mmCIF file of C-alpha atoms in Angstrom:
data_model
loop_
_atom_site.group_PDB
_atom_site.id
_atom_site.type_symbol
_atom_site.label_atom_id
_atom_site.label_comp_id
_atom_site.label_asym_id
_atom_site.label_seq_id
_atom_site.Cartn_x
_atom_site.Cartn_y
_atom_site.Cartn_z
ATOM 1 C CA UNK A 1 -59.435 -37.383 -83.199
ATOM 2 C CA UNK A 2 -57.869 -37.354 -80.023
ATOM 3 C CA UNK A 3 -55.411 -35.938 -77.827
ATOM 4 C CA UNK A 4 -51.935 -38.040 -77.571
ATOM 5 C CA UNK A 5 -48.362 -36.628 -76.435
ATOM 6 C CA UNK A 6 -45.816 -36.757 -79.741
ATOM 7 C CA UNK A 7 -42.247 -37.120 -79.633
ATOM 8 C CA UNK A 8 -41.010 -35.020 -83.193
ATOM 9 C CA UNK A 9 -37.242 -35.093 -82.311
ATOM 10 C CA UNK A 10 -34.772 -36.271 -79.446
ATOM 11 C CA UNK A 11 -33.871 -34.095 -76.415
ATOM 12 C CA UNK A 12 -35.389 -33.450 -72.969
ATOM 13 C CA UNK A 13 -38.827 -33.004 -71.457
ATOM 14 C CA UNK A 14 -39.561 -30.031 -74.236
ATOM 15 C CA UNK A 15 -40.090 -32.267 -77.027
ATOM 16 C CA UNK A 16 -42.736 -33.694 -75.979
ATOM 17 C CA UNK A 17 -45.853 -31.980 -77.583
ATOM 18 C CA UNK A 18 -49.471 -32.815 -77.554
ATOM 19 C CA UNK A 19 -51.346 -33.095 -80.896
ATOM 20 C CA UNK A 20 -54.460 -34.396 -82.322
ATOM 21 C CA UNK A 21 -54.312 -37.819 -83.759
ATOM 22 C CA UNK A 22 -56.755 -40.296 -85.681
ATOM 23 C CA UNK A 23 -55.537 -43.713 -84.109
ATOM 24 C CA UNK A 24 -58.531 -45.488 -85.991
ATOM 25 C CA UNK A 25 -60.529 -48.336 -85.174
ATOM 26 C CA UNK A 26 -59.156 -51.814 -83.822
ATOM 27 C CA UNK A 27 -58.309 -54.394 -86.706
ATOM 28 C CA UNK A 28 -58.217 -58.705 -86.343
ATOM 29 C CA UNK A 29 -57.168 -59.150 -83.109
ATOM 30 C CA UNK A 30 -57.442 -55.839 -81.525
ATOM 31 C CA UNK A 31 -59.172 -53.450 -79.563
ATOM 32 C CA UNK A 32 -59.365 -50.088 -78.753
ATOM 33 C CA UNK A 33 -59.008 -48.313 -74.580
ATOM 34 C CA UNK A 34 -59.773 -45.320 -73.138
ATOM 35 C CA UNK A 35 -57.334 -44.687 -70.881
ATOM 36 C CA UNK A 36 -58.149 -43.760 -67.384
ATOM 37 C CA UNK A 37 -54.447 -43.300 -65.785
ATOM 38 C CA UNK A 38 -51.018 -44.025 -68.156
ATOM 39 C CA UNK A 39 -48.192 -45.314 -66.207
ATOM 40 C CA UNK A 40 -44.587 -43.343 -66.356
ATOM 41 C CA UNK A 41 -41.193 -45.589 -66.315
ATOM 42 C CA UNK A 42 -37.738 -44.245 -66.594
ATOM 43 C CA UNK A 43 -37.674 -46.309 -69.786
ATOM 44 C CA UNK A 44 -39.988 -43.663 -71.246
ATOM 45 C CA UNK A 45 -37.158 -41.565 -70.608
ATOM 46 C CA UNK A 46 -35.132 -43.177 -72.394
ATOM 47 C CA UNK A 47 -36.851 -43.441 -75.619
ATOM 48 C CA UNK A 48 -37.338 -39.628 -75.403
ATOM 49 C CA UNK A 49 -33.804 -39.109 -75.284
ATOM 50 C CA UNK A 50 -33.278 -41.537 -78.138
ATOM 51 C CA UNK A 51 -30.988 -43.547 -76.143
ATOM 52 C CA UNK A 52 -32.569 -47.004 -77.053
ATOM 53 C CA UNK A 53 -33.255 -47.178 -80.708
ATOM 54 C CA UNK A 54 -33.586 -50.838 -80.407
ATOM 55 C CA UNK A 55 -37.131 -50.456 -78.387
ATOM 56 C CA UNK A 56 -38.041 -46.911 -79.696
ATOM 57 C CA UNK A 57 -40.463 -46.811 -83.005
ATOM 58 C CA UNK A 58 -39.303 -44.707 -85.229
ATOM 59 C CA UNK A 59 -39.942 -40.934 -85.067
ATOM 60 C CA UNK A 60 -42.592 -39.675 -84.824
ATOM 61 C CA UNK A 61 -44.157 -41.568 -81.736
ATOM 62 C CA UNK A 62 -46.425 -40.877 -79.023
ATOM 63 C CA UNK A 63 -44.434 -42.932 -76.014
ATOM 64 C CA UNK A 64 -45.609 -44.480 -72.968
ATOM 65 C CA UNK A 65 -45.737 -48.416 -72.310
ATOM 66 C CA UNK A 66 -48.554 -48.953 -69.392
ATOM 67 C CA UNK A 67 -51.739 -47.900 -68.941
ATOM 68 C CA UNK A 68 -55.370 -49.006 -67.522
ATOM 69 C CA UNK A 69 -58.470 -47.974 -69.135
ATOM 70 C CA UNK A 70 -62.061 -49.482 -70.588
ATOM 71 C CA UNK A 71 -62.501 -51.087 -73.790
ATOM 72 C CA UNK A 72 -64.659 -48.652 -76.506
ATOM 73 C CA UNK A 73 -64.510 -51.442 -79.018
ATOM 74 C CA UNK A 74 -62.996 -54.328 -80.278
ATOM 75 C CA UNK A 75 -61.802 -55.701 -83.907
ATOM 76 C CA UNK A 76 -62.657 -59.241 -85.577
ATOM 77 C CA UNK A 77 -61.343 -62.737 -83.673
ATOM 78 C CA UNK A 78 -61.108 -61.004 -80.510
ATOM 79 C CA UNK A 79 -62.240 -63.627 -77.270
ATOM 80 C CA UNK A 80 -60.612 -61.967 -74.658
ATOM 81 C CA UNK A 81 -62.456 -59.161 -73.597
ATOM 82 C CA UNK A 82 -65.274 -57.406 -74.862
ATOM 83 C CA UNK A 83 -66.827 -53.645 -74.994
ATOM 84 C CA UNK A 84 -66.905 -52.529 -71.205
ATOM 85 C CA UNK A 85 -64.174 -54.838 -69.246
ATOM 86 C CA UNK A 86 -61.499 -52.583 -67.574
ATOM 87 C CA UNK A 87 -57.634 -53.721 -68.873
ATOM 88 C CA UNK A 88 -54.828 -53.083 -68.673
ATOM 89 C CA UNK A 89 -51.406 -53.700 -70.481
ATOM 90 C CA UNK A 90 -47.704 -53.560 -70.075
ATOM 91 C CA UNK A 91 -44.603 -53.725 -72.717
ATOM 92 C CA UNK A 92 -45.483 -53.241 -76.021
ATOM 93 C CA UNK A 93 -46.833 -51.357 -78.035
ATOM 94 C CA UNK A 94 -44.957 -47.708 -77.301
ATOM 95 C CA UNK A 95 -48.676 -45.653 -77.385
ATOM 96 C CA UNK A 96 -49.855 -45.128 -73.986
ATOM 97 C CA UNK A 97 -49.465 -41.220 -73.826
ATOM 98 C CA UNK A 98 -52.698 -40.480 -75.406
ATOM 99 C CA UNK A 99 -56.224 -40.409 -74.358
ATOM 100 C CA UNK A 100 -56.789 -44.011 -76.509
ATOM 101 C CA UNK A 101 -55.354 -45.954 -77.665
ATOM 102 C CA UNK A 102 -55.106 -49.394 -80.036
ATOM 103 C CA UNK A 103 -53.638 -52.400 -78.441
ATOM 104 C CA UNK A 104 -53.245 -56.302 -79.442
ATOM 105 C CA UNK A 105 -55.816 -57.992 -77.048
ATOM 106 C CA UNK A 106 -53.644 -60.744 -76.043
ATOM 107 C CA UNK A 107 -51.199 -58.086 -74.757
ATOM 108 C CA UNK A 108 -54.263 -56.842 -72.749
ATOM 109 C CA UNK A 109 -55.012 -58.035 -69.175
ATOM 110 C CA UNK A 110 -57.976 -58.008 -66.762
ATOM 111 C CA UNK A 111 -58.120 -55.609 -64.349
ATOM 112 C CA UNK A 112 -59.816 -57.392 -60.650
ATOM 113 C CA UNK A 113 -62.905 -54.811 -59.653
ATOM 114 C CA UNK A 114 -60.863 -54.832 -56.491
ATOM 115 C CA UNK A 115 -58.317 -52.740 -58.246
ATOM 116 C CA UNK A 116 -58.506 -49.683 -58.933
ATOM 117 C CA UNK A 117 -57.850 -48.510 -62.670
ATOM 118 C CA UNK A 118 -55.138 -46.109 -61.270
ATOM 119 C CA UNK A 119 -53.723 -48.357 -59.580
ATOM 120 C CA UNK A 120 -53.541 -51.054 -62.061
ATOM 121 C CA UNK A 121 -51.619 -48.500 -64.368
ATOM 122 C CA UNK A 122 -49.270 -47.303 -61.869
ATOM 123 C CA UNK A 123 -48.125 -51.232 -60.582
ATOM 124 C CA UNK A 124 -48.512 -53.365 -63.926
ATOM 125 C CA UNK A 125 -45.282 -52.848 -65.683
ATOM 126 C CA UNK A 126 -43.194 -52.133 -62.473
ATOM 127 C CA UNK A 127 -44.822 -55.413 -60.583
ATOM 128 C CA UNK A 128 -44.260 -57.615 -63.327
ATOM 129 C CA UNK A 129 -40.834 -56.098 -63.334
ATOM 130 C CA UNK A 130 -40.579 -56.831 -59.397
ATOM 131 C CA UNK A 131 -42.439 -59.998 -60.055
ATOM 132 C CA UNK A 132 -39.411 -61.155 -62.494
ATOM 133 C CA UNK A 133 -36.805 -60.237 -60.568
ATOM 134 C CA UNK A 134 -38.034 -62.143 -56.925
ATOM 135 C CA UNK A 135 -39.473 -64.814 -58.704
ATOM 136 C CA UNK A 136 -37.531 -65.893 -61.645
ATOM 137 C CA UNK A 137 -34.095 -64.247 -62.698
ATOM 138 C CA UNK A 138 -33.167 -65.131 -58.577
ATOM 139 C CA UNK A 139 -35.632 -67.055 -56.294
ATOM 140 C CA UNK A 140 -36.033 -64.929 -53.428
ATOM 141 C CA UNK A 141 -36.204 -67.395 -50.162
ATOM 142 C CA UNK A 142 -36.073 -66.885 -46.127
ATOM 143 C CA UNK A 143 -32.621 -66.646 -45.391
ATOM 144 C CA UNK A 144 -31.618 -64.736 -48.467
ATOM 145 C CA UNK A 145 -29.965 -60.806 -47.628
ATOM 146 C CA UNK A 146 -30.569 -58.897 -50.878
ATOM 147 C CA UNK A 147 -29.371 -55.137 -51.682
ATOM 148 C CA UNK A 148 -32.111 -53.028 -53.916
ATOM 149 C CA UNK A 149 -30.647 -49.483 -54.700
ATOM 150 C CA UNK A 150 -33.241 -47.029 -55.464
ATOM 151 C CA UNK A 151 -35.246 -48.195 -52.930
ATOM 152 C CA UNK A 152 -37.942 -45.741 -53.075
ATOM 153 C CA UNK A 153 -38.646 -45.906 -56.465
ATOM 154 C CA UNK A 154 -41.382 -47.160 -58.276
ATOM 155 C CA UNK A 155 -39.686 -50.798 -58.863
ATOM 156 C CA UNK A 156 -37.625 -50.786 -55.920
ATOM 157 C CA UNK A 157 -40.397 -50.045 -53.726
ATOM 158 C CA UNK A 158 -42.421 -52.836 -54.771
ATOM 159 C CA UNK A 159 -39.372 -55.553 -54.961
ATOM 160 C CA UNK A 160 -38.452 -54.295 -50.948
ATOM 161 C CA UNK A 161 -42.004 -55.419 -49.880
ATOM 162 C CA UNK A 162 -42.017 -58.228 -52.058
ATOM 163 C CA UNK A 163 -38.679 -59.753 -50.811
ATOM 164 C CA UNK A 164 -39.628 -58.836 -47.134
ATOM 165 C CA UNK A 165 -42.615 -61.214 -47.475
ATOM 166 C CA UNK A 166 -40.721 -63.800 -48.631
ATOM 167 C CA UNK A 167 -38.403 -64.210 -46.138
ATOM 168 C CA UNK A 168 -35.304 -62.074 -47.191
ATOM 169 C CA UNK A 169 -33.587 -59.545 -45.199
ATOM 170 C CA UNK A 170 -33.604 -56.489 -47.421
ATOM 171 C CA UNK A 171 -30.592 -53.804 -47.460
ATOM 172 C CA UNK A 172 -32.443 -50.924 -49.276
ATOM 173 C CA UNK A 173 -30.270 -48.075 -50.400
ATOM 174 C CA UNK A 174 -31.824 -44.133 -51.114
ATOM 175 C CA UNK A 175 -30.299 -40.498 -51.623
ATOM 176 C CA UNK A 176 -31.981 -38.990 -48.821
ATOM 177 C CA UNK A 177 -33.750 -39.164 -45.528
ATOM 178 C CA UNK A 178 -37.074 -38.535 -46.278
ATOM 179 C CA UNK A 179 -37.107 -41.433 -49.087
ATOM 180 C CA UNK A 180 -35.166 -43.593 -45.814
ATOM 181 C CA UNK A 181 -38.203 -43.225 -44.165
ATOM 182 C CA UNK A 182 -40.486 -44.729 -47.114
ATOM 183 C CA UNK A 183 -37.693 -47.255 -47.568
ATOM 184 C CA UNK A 184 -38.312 -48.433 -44.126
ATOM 185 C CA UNK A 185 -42.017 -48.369 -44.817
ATOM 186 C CA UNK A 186 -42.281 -50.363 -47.473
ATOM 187 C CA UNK A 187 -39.978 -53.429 -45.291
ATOM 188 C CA UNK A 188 -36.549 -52.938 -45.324
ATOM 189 C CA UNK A 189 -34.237 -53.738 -42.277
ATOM 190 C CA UNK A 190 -31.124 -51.595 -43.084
ATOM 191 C CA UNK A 191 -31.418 -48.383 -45.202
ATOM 192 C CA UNK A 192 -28.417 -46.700 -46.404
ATOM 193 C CA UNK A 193 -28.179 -43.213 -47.351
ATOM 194 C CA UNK A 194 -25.793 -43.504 -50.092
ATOM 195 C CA UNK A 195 -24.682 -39.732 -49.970
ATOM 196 C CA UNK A 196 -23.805 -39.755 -46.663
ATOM 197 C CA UNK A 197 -21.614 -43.319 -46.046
ATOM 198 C CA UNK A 198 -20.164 -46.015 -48.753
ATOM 199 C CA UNK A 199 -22.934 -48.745 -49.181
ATOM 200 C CA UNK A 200 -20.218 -50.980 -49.752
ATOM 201 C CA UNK A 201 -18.655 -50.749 -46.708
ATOM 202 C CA UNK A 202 -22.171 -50.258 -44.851
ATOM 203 C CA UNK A 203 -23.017 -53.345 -46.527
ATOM 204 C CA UNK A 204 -20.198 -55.656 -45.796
ATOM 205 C CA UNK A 205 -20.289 -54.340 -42.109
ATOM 206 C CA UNK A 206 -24.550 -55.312 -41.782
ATOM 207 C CA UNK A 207 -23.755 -58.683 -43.144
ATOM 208 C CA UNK A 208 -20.308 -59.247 -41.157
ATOM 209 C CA UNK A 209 -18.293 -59.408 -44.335
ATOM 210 C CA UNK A 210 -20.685 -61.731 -46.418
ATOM 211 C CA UNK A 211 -21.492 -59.776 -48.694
ATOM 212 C CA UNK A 212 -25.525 -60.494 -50.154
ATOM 213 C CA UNK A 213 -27.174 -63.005 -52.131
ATOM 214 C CA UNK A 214 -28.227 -60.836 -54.570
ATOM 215 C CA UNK A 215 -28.022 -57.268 -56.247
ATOM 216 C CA UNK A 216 -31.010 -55.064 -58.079
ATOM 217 C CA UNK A 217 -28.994 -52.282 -59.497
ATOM 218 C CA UNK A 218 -31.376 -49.696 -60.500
ATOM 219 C CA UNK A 219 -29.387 -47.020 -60.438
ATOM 220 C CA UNK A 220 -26.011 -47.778 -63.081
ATOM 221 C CA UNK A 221 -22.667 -46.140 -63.670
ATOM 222 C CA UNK A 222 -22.623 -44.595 -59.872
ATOM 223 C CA UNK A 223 -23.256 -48.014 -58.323
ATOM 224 C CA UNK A 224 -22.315 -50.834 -60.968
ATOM 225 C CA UNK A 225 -18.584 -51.432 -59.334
ATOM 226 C CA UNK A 226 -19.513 -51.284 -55.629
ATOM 227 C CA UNK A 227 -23.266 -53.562 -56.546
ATOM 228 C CA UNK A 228 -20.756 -56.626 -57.481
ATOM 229 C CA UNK A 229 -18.127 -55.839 -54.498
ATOM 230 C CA UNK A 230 -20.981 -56.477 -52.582
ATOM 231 C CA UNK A 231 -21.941 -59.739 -53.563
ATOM 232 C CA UNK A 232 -21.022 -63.431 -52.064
ATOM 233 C CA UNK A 233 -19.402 -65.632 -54.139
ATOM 234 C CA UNK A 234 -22.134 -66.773 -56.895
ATOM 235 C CA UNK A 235 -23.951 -64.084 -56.126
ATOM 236 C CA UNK A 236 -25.953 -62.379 -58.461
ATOM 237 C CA UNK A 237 -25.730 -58.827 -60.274
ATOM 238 C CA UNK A 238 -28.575 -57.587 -61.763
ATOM 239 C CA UNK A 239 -29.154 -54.708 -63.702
ATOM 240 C CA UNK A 240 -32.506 -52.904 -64.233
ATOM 241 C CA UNK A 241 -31.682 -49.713 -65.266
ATOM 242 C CA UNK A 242 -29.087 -46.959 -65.840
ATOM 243 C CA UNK A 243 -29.933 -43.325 -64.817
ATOM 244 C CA UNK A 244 -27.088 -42.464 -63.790
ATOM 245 C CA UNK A 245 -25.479 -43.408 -67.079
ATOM 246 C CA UNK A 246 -24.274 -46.858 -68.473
ATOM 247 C CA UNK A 247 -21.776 -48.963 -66.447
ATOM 248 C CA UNK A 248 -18.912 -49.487 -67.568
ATOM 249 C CA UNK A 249 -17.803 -53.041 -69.156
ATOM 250 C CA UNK A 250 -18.470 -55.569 -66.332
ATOM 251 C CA UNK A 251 -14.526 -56.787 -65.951
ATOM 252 C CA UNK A 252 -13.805 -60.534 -66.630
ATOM 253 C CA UNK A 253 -11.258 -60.523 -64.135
ATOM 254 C CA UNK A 254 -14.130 -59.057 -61.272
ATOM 255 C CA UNK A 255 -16.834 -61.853 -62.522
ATOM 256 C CA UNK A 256 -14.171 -64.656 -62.608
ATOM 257 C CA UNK A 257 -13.242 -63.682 -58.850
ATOM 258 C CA UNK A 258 -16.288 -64.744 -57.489
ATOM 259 C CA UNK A 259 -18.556 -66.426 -60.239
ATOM 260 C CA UNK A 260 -20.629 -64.014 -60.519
ATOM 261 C CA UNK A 261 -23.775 -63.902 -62.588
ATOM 262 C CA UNK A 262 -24.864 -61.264 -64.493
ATOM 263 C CA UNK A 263 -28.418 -60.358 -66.330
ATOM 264 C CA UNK A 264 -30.280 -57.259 -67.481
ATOM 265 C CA UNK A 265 -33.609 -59.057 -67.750
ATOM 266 C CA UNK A 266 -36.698 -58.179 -69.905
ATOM 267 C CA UNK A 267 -40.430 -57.900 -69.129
ATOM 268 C CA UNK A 268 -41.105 -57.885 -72.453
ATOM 269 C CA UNK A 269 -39.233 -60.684 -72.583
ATOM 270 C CA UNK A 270 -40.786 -62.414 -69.729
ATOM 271 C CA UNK A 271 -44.167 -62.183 -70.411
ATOM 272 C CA UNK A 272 -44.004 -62.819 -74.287
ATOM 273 C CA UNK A 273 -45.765 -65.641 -73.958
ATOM 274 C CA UNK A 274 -49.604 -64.985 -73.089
ATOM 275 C CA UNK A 275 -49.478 -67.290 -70.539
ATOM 276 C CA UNK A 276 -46.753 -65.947 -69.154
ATOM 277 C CA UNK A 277 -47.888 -62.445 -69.092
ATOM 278 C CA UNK A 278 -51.122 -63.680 -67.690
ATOM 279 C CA UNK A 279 -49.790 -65.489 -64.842
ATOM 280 C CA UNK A 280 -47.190 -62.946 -63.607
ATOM 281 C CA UNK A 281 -50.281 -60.246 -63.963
ATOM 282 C CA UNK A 282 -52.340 -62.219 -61.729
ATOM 283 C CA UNK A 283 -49.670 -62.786 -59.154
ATOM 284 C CA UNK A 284 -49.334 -59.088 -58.606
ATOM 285 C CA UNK A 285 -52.787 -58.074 -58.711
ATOM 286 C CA UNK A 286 -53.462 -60.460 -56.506
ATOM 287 C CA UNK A 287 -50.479 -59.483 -54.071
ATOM 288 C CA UNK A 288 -51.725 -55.941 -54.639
ATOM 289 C CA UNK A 289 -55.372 -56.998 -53.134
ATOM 290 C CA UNK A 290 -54.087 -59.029 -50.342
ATOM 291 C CA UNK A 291 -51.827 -55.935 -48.770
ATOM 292 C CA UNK A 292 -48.093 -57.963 -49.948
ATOM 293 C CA UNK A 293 -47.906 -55.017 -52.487
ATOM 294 C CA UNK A 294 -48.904 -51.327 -51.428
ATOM 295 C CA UNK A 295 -48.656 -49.327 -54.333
ATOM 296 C CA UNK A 296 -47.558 -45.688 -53.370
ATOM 297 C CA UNK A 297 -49.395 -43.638 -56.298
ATOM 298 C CA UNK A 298 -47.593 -40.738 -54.782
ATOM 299 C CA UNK A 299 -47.165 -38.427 -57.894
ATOM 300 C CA UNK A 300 -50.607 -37.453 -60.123
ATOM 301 C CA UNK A 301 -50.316 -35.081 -63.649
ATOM 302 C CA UNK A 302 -52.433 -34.267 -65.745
ATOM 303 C CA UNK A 303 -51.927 -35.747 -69.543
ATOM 304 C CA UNK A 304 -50.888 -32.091 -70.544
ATOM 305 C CA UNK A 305 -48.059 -31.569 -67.970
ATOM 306 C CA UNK A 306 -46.216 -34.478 -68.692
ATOM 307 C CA UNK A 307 -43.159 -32.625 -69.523
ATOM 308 C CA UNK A 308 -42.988 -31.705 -66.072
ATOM 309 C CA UNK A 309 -43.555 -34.978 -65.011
ATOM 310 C CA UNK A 310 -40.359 -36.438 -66.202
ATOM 311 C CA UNK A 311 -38.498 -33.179 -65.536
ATOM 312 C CA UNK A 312 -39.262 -34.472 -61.658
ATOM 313 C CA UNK A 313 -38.426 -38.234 -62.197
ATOM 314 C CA UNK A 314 -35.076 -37.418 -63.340
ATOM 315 C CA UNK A 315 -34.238 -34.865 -61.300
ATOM 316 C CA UNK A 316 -34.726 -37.867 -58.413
ATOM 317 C CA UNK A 317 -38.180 -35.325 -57.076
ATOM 318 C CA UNK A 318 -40.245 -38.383 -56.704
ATOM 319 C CA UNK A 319 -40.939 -41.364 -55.122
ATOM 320 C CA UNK A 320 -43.148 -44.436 -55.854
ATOM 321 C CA UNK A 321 -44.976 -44.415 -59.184
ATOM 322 C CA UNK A 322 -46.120 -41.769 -61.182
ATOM 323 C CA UNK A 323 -49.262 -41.319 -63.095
ATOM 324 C CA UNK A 324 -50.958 -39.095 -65.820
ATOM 325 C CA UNK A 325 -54.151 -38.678 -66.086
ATOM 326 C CA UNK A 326 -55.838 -38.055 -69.588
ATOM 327 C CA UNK A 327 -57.087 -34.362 -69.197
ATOM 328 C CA UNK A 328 -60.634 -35.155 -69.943
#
């Protein structure tokens, strides 16, 4: 038996409960983890609240969709790792809130001994998100101006520095000074304040009525209309989450007026493929090591006090990734 966090019913931070569960031993093709640090993404959120029935597993669950820990034993027809290597995984399945935990091996990748476990669980799933989104839904290249709202955040952190290094100018966008200052940091040129001027105009002014390249809307209902006034002709919108609530209907009318495109992209998508996966993992590991990425492991909890822990992420208390920590 161990300890993993449950999710009985829908509703806010309270539901969560921790329980002893038998999780088993790893069939064909699997193999079971002992988590040493378990990733938290607003997507967790999400499935708490029951607002994405489409990704959630059915009630009961324990959530949670990242984590890095060593491998206690592995299942029949398994070749790519072995009792004692240090993985980690990303996506699927929803299980990570739990001291172990069984995975698929071929959703499991190698962690570098340069990285630590921590680390690796607090980057994987937002890197290969940041990875995605300057790499492949829109080529980031020198000369390119790109907005990222929520630029202190765990994603938006990572896809400021990663943009920066390849070229772009980056127009980061935050809800208060302090998180300016990080924004700054982690290499953008302009930083906007959003509760203190319009971004739009801010933005139109910094880029002398251009408009950017490209959007990462992170934020949703509060900043869907004003992400696509900001945009060149052909630019591109794209949407990577909603906590401020679900945009409204993108108009035809608004799209048509500039050709605008338009994507919500997937990293489970993405990385579906194993090859896929494993490149993309490598590529920010391996940014990670080389100082491209620094990963701001700013907020620790322990396992238990994971209620508070997304009490704080959506009441916009934290910045960079956020880690638990199995109590034992």
């Amino acid at each position: 038996m161990v300890k993993a966090i449950r999710v009985n019913e829908f509703g806010g931070p309270e539901v969560m409960k921790s329980e002893e569960v038998d999780i088993g031993e790893p069939k064909n093709g699997e193999i079971k983890v002992k988590n040493k640090a378990i990733g938290i993404n607003y997507l967790d959120v999400y499935m708490r609240r029951g607002l994405v029935p489409s990704l959630s597993p059915p009630l009961p669950f324990t959530p949670g969709m990242e984590a890095a820990g060593i491998v206690i034993a592995v299942g029949p027809e398994v070749t790519t790792c072995k009792v004692g290597d240090i993985v980690a995984y990303a996506g699927y399945p929803v299980s990570a809130y739990a001291e172990e935990q069984i995975l698929p091996a071929d959703r499991a990748v190698p962690v570098p001994p340069s990285i630590d476990p921590i680390v690796a669980a607090a980057v994987l799933f937002k890197g290969l998100t940041a990875e995605l989104l300057v790499r492949r839904c829109f080529k980031v290249e020198p000369g390119h101006t790109v907005l990222v709202h929520a630029a202190a955040g765990g994603v938006g952190s990572l896809v400021c520095q990663w943009a920066n290094a390849l070229g772009a100018t980056v127009i980061g966008t935050v809800s208060n000074k302090t998180k300016a200052v990080q924004a700054k940091e982690d290499g953008c040129h302009h930083v906007i304040i959003y509760k203190e001027e319009n971004f739009v105009d801010r933005v139109m002014e910094i880029t002398s009525g251009e408009g950017v390249d490209v959007v990462y809307d992170g934020i949703g209902k509060e900043t869907f209309e004003g992400s696509a006034a900001c945009l060149k002709f052909r630019g591109f919108l794209i949407s990577i989450g909603g906590p401020s609530g679900s945009a409204d209907p993108l108009s035809f009318k608004l799209v048509a007026a500039k050709s605008l495109y338009f994507t919500i992209p997937s990293v489970m998508l993405y990385t579906e493929k194993r090859k896929d996966l494993l490149a993309a993992s490598e590529e920010v590991f391996s940014n990670v090591t080389k100082g491209v990425l620094r990963v701001r492991v700013n907020h620790k909890y322990p396992l238990s006090q994971v209620g508070q822990a997304h009490s704080d992420l959506e009441n916009r208390k934290t910045t960079g990734s956020i880690v638990l920590i199995p109590d034992a």
